[in-house]
JSON list of C-alpha atoms in Angstrom, two decimals:
[
{"chain": "A", "resi": 1, "resn": "MET", "atom": "CA", "xyz": [22.20, 50.06, 56.01]},
{"chain": "A", "resi": 2, "resn": "PHE", "atom": "CA", "xyz": [20.03, 50.34, 52.99]},
{"chain": "A", "resi": 3, "resn": "GLU", "atom": "CA", "xyz": [19.88, 54.29, 52.82]},
{"chain": "A", "resi": 4, "resn": "GLU", "atom": "CA", "xyz": [21.28, 54.36, 49.17]},
{"chain": "A", "resi": 5, "resn": "ILE", "atom": "CA", "xyz": [18.78, 52.05, 47.87]},
{"chain": "A", "resi": 6, "resn": "LYS", "atom": "CA", "xyz": [15.96, 53.96, 49.68]},
{"chain": "A", "resi": 7, "resn": "GLU", "atom": "CA", "xyz": [17.23, 57.23, 48.31]},
{"chain": "A", "resi": 8, "resn": "SER", "atom": "CA", "xyz": [17.55, 55.91, 44.69]},
{"chain": "A", "resi": 9, "resn": "ILE", "atom": "CA", "xyz": [13.86, 54.66, 44.93]},
{"chain": "A", "resi": 10, "resn": "TYR", "atom": "CA", "xyz": [12.66, 57.95, 46.22]},
{"chain": "A", "resi": 11, "resn": "ASN", "atom": "CA", "xyz": [14.43, 59.75, 43.50]},
{"chain": "A", "resi": 12, "resn": "GLY", "atom": "CA", "xyz": [13.04, 57.31, 40.91]},
{"chain": "A", "resi": 13, "resn": "ASN", "atom": "CA", "xyz": [16.64, 56.66, 39.71]},
{"chain": "A", "resi": 14, "resn": "VAL", "atom": "CA", "xyz": [16.13, 53.13, 38.06]},
{"chain": "A", "resi": 15, "resn": "PRO", "atom": "CA", "xyz": [19.79, 52.48, 36.82]},
{"chain": "A", "resi": 16, "resn": "ARG", "atom": "CA", "xyz": [21.12, 53.47, 40.13]},
{"chain": "A", "resi": 17, "resn": "THR", "atom": "CA", "xyz": [18.57, 51.14, 42.06]},
{"chain": "A", "resi": 18, "resn": "GLN", "atom": "CA", "xyz": [19.54, 48.27, 39.80]},
{"chain": "A", "resi": 19, "resn": "GLU", "atom": "CA", "xyz": [23.28, 48.78, 40.43]},
{"chain": "A", "resi": 20, "resn": "LEU", "atom": "CA", "xyz": [22.85, 48.95, 44.13]},
{"chain": "A", "resi": 21, "resn": "ILE", "atom": "CA", "xyz": [20.67, 45.73, 44.15]},
{"chain": "A", "resi": 22, "resn": "LYS", "atom": "CA", "xyz": [23.43, 43.94, 42.28]},
{"chain": "A", "resi": 23, "resn": "GLU", "atom": "CA", "xyz": [26.10, 45.32, 44.73]},
{"chain": "A", "resi": 24, "resn": "TYR", "atom": "CA", "xyz": [24.27, 44.29, 47.81]},
{"chain": "A", "resi": 25, "resn": "THR", "atom": "CA", "xyz": [23.48, 40.71, 46.46]},
{"chain": "A", "resi": 26, "resn": "LEU", "atom": "CA", "xyz": [27.13, 40.28, 45.29]},
{"chain": "A", "resi": 27, "resn": "ARG", "atom": "CA", "xyz": [28.09, 40.95, 48.99]},
{"chain": "A", "resi": 28, "resn": "ARG", "atom": "CA", "xyz": [25.68, 38.17, 49.81]},
{"chain": "A", "resi": 29, "resn": "VAL", "atom": "CA", "xyz": [23.18, 40.35, 51.70]},
{"chain": "A", "resi": 30, "resn": "SER", "atom": "CA", "xyz": [19.87, 38.34, 51.93]},
{"chain": "A", "resi": 31, "resn": "THR", "atom": "CA", "xyz": [17.34, 39.38, 49.20]},
{"chain": "A", "resi": 32, "resn": "LYS", "atom": "CA", "xyz": [14.65, 38.83, 51.77]},
{"chain": "A", "resi": 33, "resn": "LYS", "atom": "CA", "xyz": [16.44, 41.53, 53.99]},
{"chain": "A", "resi": 34, "resn": "ILE", "atom": "CA", "xyz": [16.75, 43.90, 51.04]},
{"chain": "A", "resi": 35, "resn": "ILE", "atom": "CA", "xyz": [13.10, 43.52, 50.41]},
{"chain": "A", "resi": 36, "resn": "GLU", "atom": "CA", "xyz": [11.80, 43.76, 53.98]},
{"chain": "A", "resi": 37, "resn": "GLU", "atom": "CA", "xyz": [14.32, 46.53, 55.14]},
{"chain": "A", "resi": 38, "resn": "ALA", "atom": "CA", "xyz": [14.79, 48.63, 52.05]},
{"chain": "A", "resi": 39, "resn": "ILE", "atom": "CA", "xyz": [12.13, 48.14, 49.30]},
{"chain": "A", "resi": 40, "resn": "ILE", "atom": "CA", "xyz": [8.84, 47.91, 51.47]},
{"chain": "A", "resi": 41, "resn": "PRO", "atom": "CA", "xyz": [9.72, 50.92, 53.71]},
{"chain": "A", "resi": 42, "resn": "SER", "atom": "CA", "xyz": [10.56, 52.96, 50.62]},
{"chain": "A", "resi": 43, "resn": "ILE", "atom": "CA", "xyz": [7.23, 52.08, 49.02]},
{"chain": "A", "resi": 44, "resn": "GLU", "atom": "CA", "xyz": [5.28, 52.86, 52.23]},
{"chain": "A", "resi": 45, "resn": "GLU", "atom": "CA", "xyz": [7.27, 56.23, 52.63]},
{"chain": "A", "resi": 46, "resn": "VAL", "atom": "CA", "xyz": [6.36, 57.13, 48.97]},
{"chain": "A", "resi": 47, "resn": "GLY", "atom": "CA", "xyz": [2.79, 56.36, 49.72]},
{"chain": "A", "resi": 48, "resn": "LYS", "atom": "CA", "xyz": [2.76, 58.62, 52.76]},
{"chain": "A", "resi": 49, "resn": "LYS", "atom": "CA", "xyz": [4.47, 61.44, 50.93]},
{"chain": "A", "resi": 50, "resn": "PHE", "atom": "CA", "xyz": [1.75, 61.21, 48.26]},
{"chain": "A", "resi": 51, "resn": "GLN", "atom": "CA", "xyz": [-0.90, 61.29, 50.96]},
{"chain": "A", "resi": 52, "resn": "THR", "atom": "CA", "xyz": [0.61, 64.43, 52.72]},
{"chain": "A", "resi": 53, "resn": "GLU", "atom": "CA", "xyz": [1.03, 65.94, 49.30]},
{"chain": "A", "resi": 54, "resn": "ASP", "atom": "CA", "xyz": [4.87, 66.10, 49.48]},
{"chain": "A", "resi": 55, "resn": "PHE", "atom": "CA", "xyz": [4.91, 64.00, 46.38]},
{"chain": "A", "resi": 56, "resn": "PHE", "atom": "CA", "xyz": [3.16, 64.53, 43.29]},
{"chain": "A", "resi": 57, "resn": "ILE", "atom": "CA", "xyz": [1.78, 61.84, 40.85]},
{"chain": "A", "resi": 58, "resn": "THR", "atom": "CA", "xyz": [4.74, 62.09, 38.66]},
{"chain": "A", "resi": 59, "resn": "ASP", "atom": "CA", "xyz": [7.06, 61.47, 41.76]},
{"chain": "A", "resi": 60, "resn": "VAL", "atom": "CA", "xyz": [5.01, 58.54, 42.71]},
{"chain": "A", "resi": 61, "resn": "LEU", "atom": "CA", "xyz": [5.29, 56.99, 39.21]},
{"chain": "A", "resi": 62, "resn": "LEU", "atom": "CA", "xyz": [9.08, 57.46, 39.06]},
{"chain": "A", "resi": 63, "resn": "SER", "atom": "CA", "xyz": [9.43, 55.90, 42.46]},
{"chain": "A", "resi": 64, "resn": "ALA", "atom": "CA", "xyz": [7.20, 53.13, 41.69]},
{"chain": "A", "resi": 65, "resn": "ARG", "atom": "CA", "xyz": [9.28, 52.43, 38.48]},
{"chain": "A", "resi": 66, "resn": "ALA", "atom": "CA", "xyz": [12.50, 52.28, 40.53]},
{"chain": "A", "resi": 67, "resn": "ALA", "atom": "CA", "xyz": [10.85, 50.04, 43.26]},
{"chain": "A", "resi": 68, "resn": "ASN", "atom": "CA", "xyz": [9.63, 47.72, 40.47]},
{"chain": "A", "resi": 69, "resn": "ALA", "atom": "CA", "xyz": [13.15, 47.65, 38.86]},
{"chain": "A", "resi": 70, "resn": "ALA", "atom": "CA", "xyz": [14.56, 46.72, 42.31]},
{"chain": "A", "resi": 71, "resn": "LEU", "atom": "CA", "xyz": [12.08, 43.80, 42.62]},
{"chain": "A", "resi": 72, "resn": "ARG", "atom": "CA", "xyz": [12.89, 42.66, 38.90]},
{"chain": "A", "resi": 73, "resn": "ALA", "atom": "CA", "xyz": [16.74, 42.87, 39.73]},
{"chain": "A", "resi": 74, "resn": "ILE", "atom": "CA", "xyz": [16.19, 40.71, 42.81]},
{"chain": "A", "resi": 75, "resn": "GLU", "atom": "CA", "xyz": [14.34, 38.07, 40.83]},
{"chain": "A", "resi": 76, "resn": "LYS", "atom": "CA", "xyz": [17.07, 38.08, 38.23]},
{"chain": "A", "resi": 77, "resn": "GLN", "atom": "CA", "xyz": [19.86, 37.77, 40.99]},
{"chain": "A", "resi": 78, "resn": "ASP", "atom": "CA", "xyz": [17.94, 34.92, 42.52]},
{"chain": "A", "resi": 79, "resn": "ARG", "atom": "CA", "xyz": [17.84, 33.03, 39.36]},
{"chain": "A", "resi": 80, "resn": "ILE", "atom": "CA", "xyz": [21.55, 33.56, 38.67]},
{"chain": "A", "resi": 81, "resn": "ASP", "atom": "CA", "xyz": [22.37, 32.36, 42.19]},
{"chain": "A", "resi": 82, "resn": "GLY", "atom": "CA", "xyz": [20.13, 29.17, 41.68]},
{"chain": "A", "resi": 83, "resn": "LYS", "atom": "CA", "xyz": [17.46, 30.16, 44.17]},
{"chain": "A", "resi": 84, "resn": "PRO", "atom": "CA", "xyz": [14.02, 28.85, 43.09]},
{"chain": "A", "resi": 85, "resn": "ILE", "atom": "CA", "xyz": [11.40, 31.33, 42.47]},
{"chain": "A", "resi": 86, "resn": "THR", "atom": "CA", "xyz": [8.86, 30.44, 45.00]},
{"chain": "A", "resi": 87, "resn": "LYS", "atom": "CA", "xyz": [5.98, 28.25, 43.56]},
{"chain": "A", "resi": 88, "resn": "GLY", "atom": "CA", "xyz": [2.66, 28.11, 44.88]},
{"chain": "A", "resi": 89, "resn": "ARG", "atom": "CA", "xyz": [2.50, 31.65, 46.07]},
{"chain": "A", "resi": 90, "resn": "THR", "atom": "CA", "xyz": [-0.75, 33.43, 46.54]},
{"chain": "A", "resi": 91, "resn": "ARG", "atom": "CA", "xyz": [-1.85, 34.85, 43.22]},
{"chain": "A", "resi": 92, "resn": "VAL", "atom": "CA", "xyz": [-3.59, 38.08, 42.75]},
{"chain": "A", "resi": 93, "resn": "VAL", "atom": "CA", "xyz": [-5.19, 39.51, 39.60]},
{"chain": "A", "resi": 94, "resn": "ILE", "atom": "CA", "xyz": [-5.51, 43.43, 39.80]},
{"chain": "A", "resi": 95, "resn": "GLY", "atom": "CA", "xyz": [-6.82, 46.01, 37.53]},
{"chain": "A", "resi": 96, "resn": "THR", "atom": "CA", "xyz": [-8.67, 49.27, 37.04]},
{"chain": "A", "resi": 97, "resn": "VAL", "atom": "CA", "xyz": [-12.12, 48.73, 35.58]},
{"chain": "A", "resi": 98, "resn": "TYR", "atom": "CA", "xyz": [-13.25, 49.70, 32.13]},
{"chain": "A", "resi": 99, "resn": "GLY", "atom": "CA", "xyz": [-13.63, 53.44, 31.49]},
{"chain": "A", "resi": 100, "resn": "ASP", "atom": "CA", "xyz": [-11.13, 54.35, 34.23]},
{"chain": "A", "resi": 101, "resn": "ILE", "atom": "CA", "xyz": [-7.50, 55.05, 33.61]},
{"chain": "A", "resi": 102, "resn": "HIS", "atom": "CA", "xyz": [-6.21, 55.91, 37.16]},
{"chain": "A", "resi": 103, "resn": "ASN", "atom": "CA", "xyz": [-3.49, 53.76, 38.26]},
{"chain": "A", "resi": 104, "resn": "ILE", "atom": "CA", "xyz": [-1.55, 55.23, 41.28]},
{"chain": "A", "resi": 105, "resn": "GLY", "atom": "CA", "xyz": [-3.31, 53.27, 43.96]},
{"chain": "A", "resi": 106, "resn": "LYS", "atom": "CA", "xyz": [-3.39, 50.14, 41.95]},
{"chain": "A", "resi": 107, "resn": "THR", "atom": "CA", "xyz": [0.37, 50.43, 41.21]},
{"chain": "A", "resi": 108, "resn": "MET", "atom": "CA", "xyz": [1.16, 50.91, 44.87]},
{"chain": "A", "resi": 109, "resn": "LEU", "atom": "CA", "xyz": [-0.76, 47.97, 45.80]},
{"chain": "A", "resi": 110, "resn": "SER", "atom": "CA", "xyz": [0.76, 45.82, 43.13]},
{"chain": "A", "resi": 111, "resn": "LEU", "atom": "CA", "xyz": [4.23, 46.68, 44.33]},
{"chain": "A", "resi": 112, "resn": "LEU", "atom": "CA", "xyz": [3.34, 46.04, 48.00]},
{"chain": "A", "resi": 113, "resn": "LEU", "atom": "CA", "xyz": [1.93, 42.77, 47.23]},
{"chain": "A", "resi": 114, "resn": "GLU", "atom": "CA", "xyz": [5.04, 41.80, 45.11]},
{"chain": "A", "resi": 115, "resn": "ALA", "atom": "CA", "xyz": [7.29, 42.89, 47.85]},
{"chain": "A", "resi": 116, "resn": "ASN", "atom": "CA", "xyz": [5.47, 40.69, 50.25]},
{"chain": "A", "resi": 117, "resn": "ASN", "atom": "CA", "xyz": [5.97, 37.66, 47.95]},
{"chain": "A", "resi": 118, "resn": "TYR", "atom": "CA", "xyz": [2.57, 37.47, 46.29]},
{"chain": "A", "resi": 119, "resn": "GLU", "atom": "CA", "xyz": [2.24, 36.80, 42.64]},
{"chain": "A", "resi": 120, "resn": "VAL", "atom": "CA", "xyz": [0.69, 39.71, 40.91]},
{"chain": "A", "resi": 121, "resn": "ILE", "atom": "CA", "xyz": [-0.87, 39.78, 37.45]},
{"chain": "A", "resi": 122, "resn": "ASP", "atom": "CA", "xyz": [-1.50, 43.36, 36.87]},
{"chain": "A", "resi": 123, "resn": "LEU", "atom": "CA", "xyz": [-3.98, 43.87, 33.83]},
{"chain": "A", "resi": 124, "resn": "GLY", "atom": "CA", "xyz": [-3.49, 47.70, 33.95]},
{"chain": "A", "resi": 125, "resn": "VAL", "atom": "CA", "xyz": [-6.34, 50.20, 33.39]},
{"chain": "A", "resi": 126, "resn": "ASP", "atom": "CA", "xyz": [-9.47, 50.36, 31.43]},
{"chain": "A", "resi": 127, "resn": "VAL", "atom": "CA", "xyz": [-9.94, 46.53, 31.94]},
{"chain": "A", "resi": 128, "resn": "THR", "atom": "CA", "xyz": [-13.09, 45.08, 30.66]},
{"chain": "A", "resi": 129, "resn": "GLY", "atom": "CA", "xyz": [-15.05, 42.48, 32.51]},
{"chain": "A", "resi": 130, "resn": "GLU", "atom": "CA", "xyz": [-14.50, 40.02, 29.87]},
{"chain": "A", "resi": 131, "resn": "LYS", "atom": "CA", "xyz": [-10.77, 40.46, 30.38]},
{"chain": "A", "resi": 132, "resn": "PHE", "atom": "CA", "xyz": [-11.02, 39.87, 34.10]},
{"chain": "A", "resi": 133, "resn": "VAL", "atom": "CA", "xyz": [-13.02, 36.63, 33.45]},
{"chain": "A", "resi": 134, "resn": "LYS", "atom": "CA", "xyz": [-10.49, 35.57, 30.89]},
{"chain": "A", "resi": 135, "resn": "SER", "atom": "CA", "xyz": [-7.65, 36.15, 33.53]},
{"chain": "A", "resi": 136, "resn": "ILE", "atom": "CA", "xyz": [-9.36, 34.24, 36.09]},
{"chain": "A", "resi": 137, "resn": "ALA", "atom": "CA", "xyz": [-9.69, 31.13, 33.87]},
{"chain": "A", "resi": 138, "resn": "LYS", "atom": "CA", "xyz": [-6.04, 31.52, 32.68]},
{"chain": "A", "resi": 139, "resn": "TYR", "atom": "CA", "xyz": [-4.26, 32.14, 36.01]},
{"chain": "A", "resi": 140, "resn": "LYS", "atom": "CA", "xyz": [-6.70, 30.81, 38.67]},
{"chain": "A", "resi": 141, "resn": "PRO", "atom": "CA", "xyz": [-5.95, 33.51, 41.22]},
{"chain": "A", "resi": 142, "resn": "HIS", "atom": "CA", "xyz": [-6.74, 33.44, 44.77]},
{"chain": "A", "resi": 143, "resn": "PHE", "atom": "CA", "xyz": [-7.80, 37.07, 44.71]},
{"chain": "A", "resi": 144, "resn": "VAL", "atom": "CA", "xyz": [-9.23, 39.61, 42.26]},
{"chain": "A", "resi": 145, "resn": "MET", "atom": "CA", "xyz": [-8.98, 43.24, 43.02]},
{"chain": "A", "resi": 146, "resn": "LEU", "atom": "CA", "xyz": [-10.93, 45.94, 41.15]},
{"chain": "A", "resi": 147, "resn": "SER", "atom": "CA", "xyz": [-10.07, 49.59, 41.35]},
{"chain": "A", "resi": 148, "resn": "ALA", "atom": "CA", "xyz": [-12.12, 52.69, 40.40]},
{"chain": "A", "resi": 149, "resn": "LEU", "atom": "CA", "xyz": [-11.38, 56.35, 40.98]},
{"chain": "A", "resi": 150, "resn": "LEU", "atom": "CA", "xyz": [-14.36, 57.96, 39.20]},
{"chain": "A", "resi": 151, "resn": "MET", "atom": "CA", "xyz": [-17.90, 57.86, 40.54]},
{"chain": "A", "resi": 152, "resn": "THR", "atom": "CA", "xyz": [-18.94, 57.15, 36.86]},
{"chain": "A", "resi": 153, "resn": "THR", "atom": "CA", "xyz": [-16.89, 54.02, 36.65]},
{"chain": "A", "resi": 154, "resn": "MET", "atom": "CA", "xyz": [-17.96, 52.56, 40.08]},
{"chain": "A", "resi": 155, "resn": "LYS", "atom": "CA", "xyz": [-21.05, 51.01, 38.38]},
{"chain": "A", "resi": 156, "resn": "GLU", "atom": "CA", "xyz": [-18.51, 49.05, 36.22]},
{"chain": "A", "resi": 157, "resn": "MET", "atom": "CA", "xyz": [-17.41, 47.14, 39.29]},
{"chain": "A", "resi": 158, "resn": "ARG", "atom": "CA", "xyz": [-20.85, 45.69, 39.72]},
{"chain": "A", "resi": 159, "resn": "CYS", "atom": "CA", "xyz": [-20.94, 44.57, 36.06]},
{"chain": "A", "resi": 160, "resn": "VAL", "atom": "CA", "xyz": [-17.50, 42.83, 36.47]},
{"chain": "A", "resi": 161, "resn": "ILE", "atom": "CA", "xyz": [-18.62, 41.13, 39.69]},
{"chain": "A", "resi": 162, "resn": "ASP", "atom": "CA", "xyz": [-21.86, 39.95, 38.15]},
{"chain": "A", "resi": 163, "resn": "LEU", "atom": "CA", "xyz": [-19.95, 38.58, 35.12]},
{"chain": "A", "resi": 164, "resn": "ILE", "atom": "CA", "xyz": [-17.60, 36.64, 37.39]},
{"chain": "A", "resi": 165, "resn": "ARG", "atom": "CA", "xyz": [-20.40, 35.30, 39.56]},
{"chain": "A", "resi": 166, "resn": "GLU", "atom": "CA", "xyz": [-22.01, 33.95, 36.20]},
{"chain": "A", "resi": 167, "resn": "HIS", "atom": "CA", "xyz": [-19.01, 31.63, 35.95]},
{"chain": "A", "resi": 168, "resn": "ASN", "atom": "CA", "xyz": [-19.52, 30.50, 39.66]},
{"chain": "A", "resi": 169, "resn": "SER", "atom": "CA", "xyz": [-17.81, 27.15, 39.45]},
{"chain": "A", "resi": 170, "resn": "GLY", "atom": "CA", "xyz": [-14.42, 25.57, 39.85]},
{"chain": "A", "resi": 171, "resn": "ASP", "atom": "CA", "xyz": [-11.56, 28.37, 40.15]},
{"chain": "A", "resi": 172, "resn": "PHE", "atom": "CA", "xyz": [-14.11, 31.10, 39.86]},
{"chain": "A", "resi": 173, "resn": "SER", "atom": "CA", "xyz": [-16.04, 30.07, 42.96]},
{"chain": "A", "resi": 174, "resn": "GLN", "atom": "CA", "xyz": [-12.72, 29.99, 44.96]},
{"chain": "A", "resi": 175, "resn": "THR", "atom": "CA", "xyz": [-11.73, 33.39, 44.01]},
{"chain": "A", "resi": 176, "resn": "LYS", "atom": "CA", "xyz": [-12.38, 36.24, 46.34]},
{"chain": "A", "resi": 177, "resn": "ILE", "atom": "CA", "xyz": [-13.04, 39.78, 44.94]},
{"chain": "A", "resi": 178, "resn": "MET", "atom": "CA", "xyz": [-12.08, 42.94, 46.55]},
{"chain": "A", "resi": 179, "resn": "VAL", "atom": "CA", "xyz": [-12.83, 46.59, 45.49]},
{"chain": "A", "resi": 180, "resn": "GLY", "atom": "CA", "xyz": [-11.32, 49.83, 46.27]},
{"chain": "A", "resi": 181, "resn": "GLY", "atom": "CA", "xyz": [-10.62, 53.30, 45.12]},
{"chain": "A", "resi": 182, "resn": "GLY", "atom": "CA", "xyz": [-11.31, 56.96, 45.95]},
{"chain": "A", "resi": 183, "resn": "PRO", "atom": "CA", "xyz": [-15.19, 57.10, 45.74]},
{"chain": "A", "resi": 184, "resn": "VAL", "atom": "CA", "xyz": [-15.78, 53.26, 46.75]},
{"chain": "A", "resi": 185, "resn": "THR", "atom": "CA", "xyz": [-17.10, 52.67, 50.28]},
{"chain": "A", "resi": 186, "resn": "ALA", "atom": "CA", "xyz": [-17.62, 49.61, 52.40]},
{"chain": "A", "resi": 187, "resn": "GLU", "atom": "CA", "xyz": [-21.22, 49.82, 51.89]},
{"chain": "A", "resi": 188, "resn": "PHE", "atom": "CA", "xyz": [-21.13, 49.95, 48.23]},
{"chain": "A", "resi": 189, "resn": "ALA", "atom": "CA", "xyz": [-18.71, 46.89, 48.21]},
{"chain": "A", "resi": 190, "resn": "LYS", "atom": "CA", "xyz": [-21.33, 44.96, 50.10]},
{"chain": "A", "resi": 191, "resn": "GLU", "atom": "CA", "xyz": [-24.14, 46.15, 47.86]},
{"chain": "A", "resi": 192, "resn": "ILE", "atom": "CA", "xyz": [-22.54, 44.83, 44.62]},
{"chain": "A", "resi": 193, "resn": "GLY", "atom": "CA", "xyz": [-21.38, 41.57, 46.22]},
{"chain": "A", "resi": 194, "resn": "ALA", "atom": "CA", "xyz": [-17.64, 42.10, 46.78]},
{"chain": "A", "resi": 195, "resn": "ASP", "atom": "CA", "xyz": [-15.99, 39.91, 49.28]},
{"chain": "A", "resi": 196, "resn": "GLY", "atom": "CA", "xyz": [-13.78, 42.71, 50.46]},
{"chain": "A", "resi": 197, "resn": "TYR", "atom": "CA", "xyz": [-13.00, 46.44, 50.59]},
{"chain": "A", "resi": 198, "resn": "ALA", "atom": "CA", "xyz": [-10.08, 48.68, 51.55]},
{"chain": "A", "resi": 199, "resn": "ASP", "atom": "CA", "xyz": [-9.69, 52.38, 51.44]},
{"chain": "A", "resi": 200, "resn": "ASP", "atom": "CA", "xyz": [-5.96, 52.30, 50.72]},
{"chain": "A", "resi": 201, "resn": "ALA", "atom": "CA", "xyz": [-3.25, 49.96, 49.36]},
{"chain": "A", "resi": 202, "resn": "TYR", "atom": "CA", "xyz": [-2.06, 49.09, 52.99]},
{"chain": "A", "resi": 203, "resn": "GLY", "atom": "CA", "xyz": [-5.53, 48.25, 54.04]},
{"chain": "A", "resi": 204, "resn": "ALA", "atom": "CA", "xyz": [-5.91, 45.99, 50.85]},
{"chain": "A", "resi": 205, "resn": "LEU", "atom": "CA", "xyz": [-2.57, 44.14, 51.67]},
{"chain": "A", "resi": 206, "resn": "GLU", "atom": "CA", "xyz": [-3.73, 43.41, 55.27]},
{"chain": "A", "resi": 207, "resn": "TRP", "atom": "CA", "xyz": [-7.08, 42.22, 53.85]},
{"chain": "A", "resi": 208, "resn": "VAL", "atom": "CA", "xyz": [-5.29, 39.65, 51.64]},
{"chain": "A", "resi": 209, "resn": "LYS", "atom": "CA", "xyz": [-3.15, 38.45, 54.56]},
{"chain": "A", "resi": 210, "resn": "GLU", "atom": "CA", "xyz": [-6.06, 38.10, 56.83]},
{"chain": "A", "resi": 211, "resn": "ASN", "atom": "CA", "xyz": [-8.05, 36.02, 54.16]},
{"chain": "A", "resi": 212, "resn": "ILE", "atom": "CA", "xyz": [-5.06, 33.83, 53.65]},
{"chain": "A", "resi": 213, "resn": "GLU", "atom": "CA", "xyz": [-4.80, 32.99, 57.22]},
{"chain": "A", "resi": 214, "resn": "SER", "atom": "CA", "xyz": [-8.58, 32.46, 57.60]},
{"chain": "A", "resi": 215, "resn": "ASN", "atom": "CA", "xyz": [-8.43, 29.93, 54.78]},
{"chain": "A", "resi": 216, "resn": "LYS", "atom": "CA", "xyz": [-5.52, 27.85, 56.24]}
]
């Protein structure tokens, strides 16, 4: 049913993706159904193609842009239809730590989280510890997710976590911190005081889901 949307996301065709989302929503197809049966499977397939080297970094970035456009088009259509954007959603602050400009894994995770109805504040790349702290104070997230793809920037994760722990009160004490990225391991995550670790975007999504359930 959603092969056209999937194809437009694979090809990174933003205008066509937006056009198709509008067409389907005008036909009163559930936006929830579009997300669950078109956008999420597309994101997952792109991730698999990248892992098997069938997709290059540029392909992933183009597909991610199209998937993001699809999510924004759905939000816009829901506002037009008078459907309230869900309040009280689980909020996640995510970013690649200072000194590191890699963003493929972080982008994939951001899209997966948003497609699963989490509110994502993506701080981008090369993010300082101070910016993470300010974002926690401003957005009061349930989770903070740190990414690093270089051995040389892994140590920055420890600095960020230490800085956050220095503010260990109120919203800061309620925020769980997760780390991930190419060189990061579960042992390293434990050593630097992170609450969680995952070796890919899908594992990170599952970790968030599990921790939400454990807090209910």
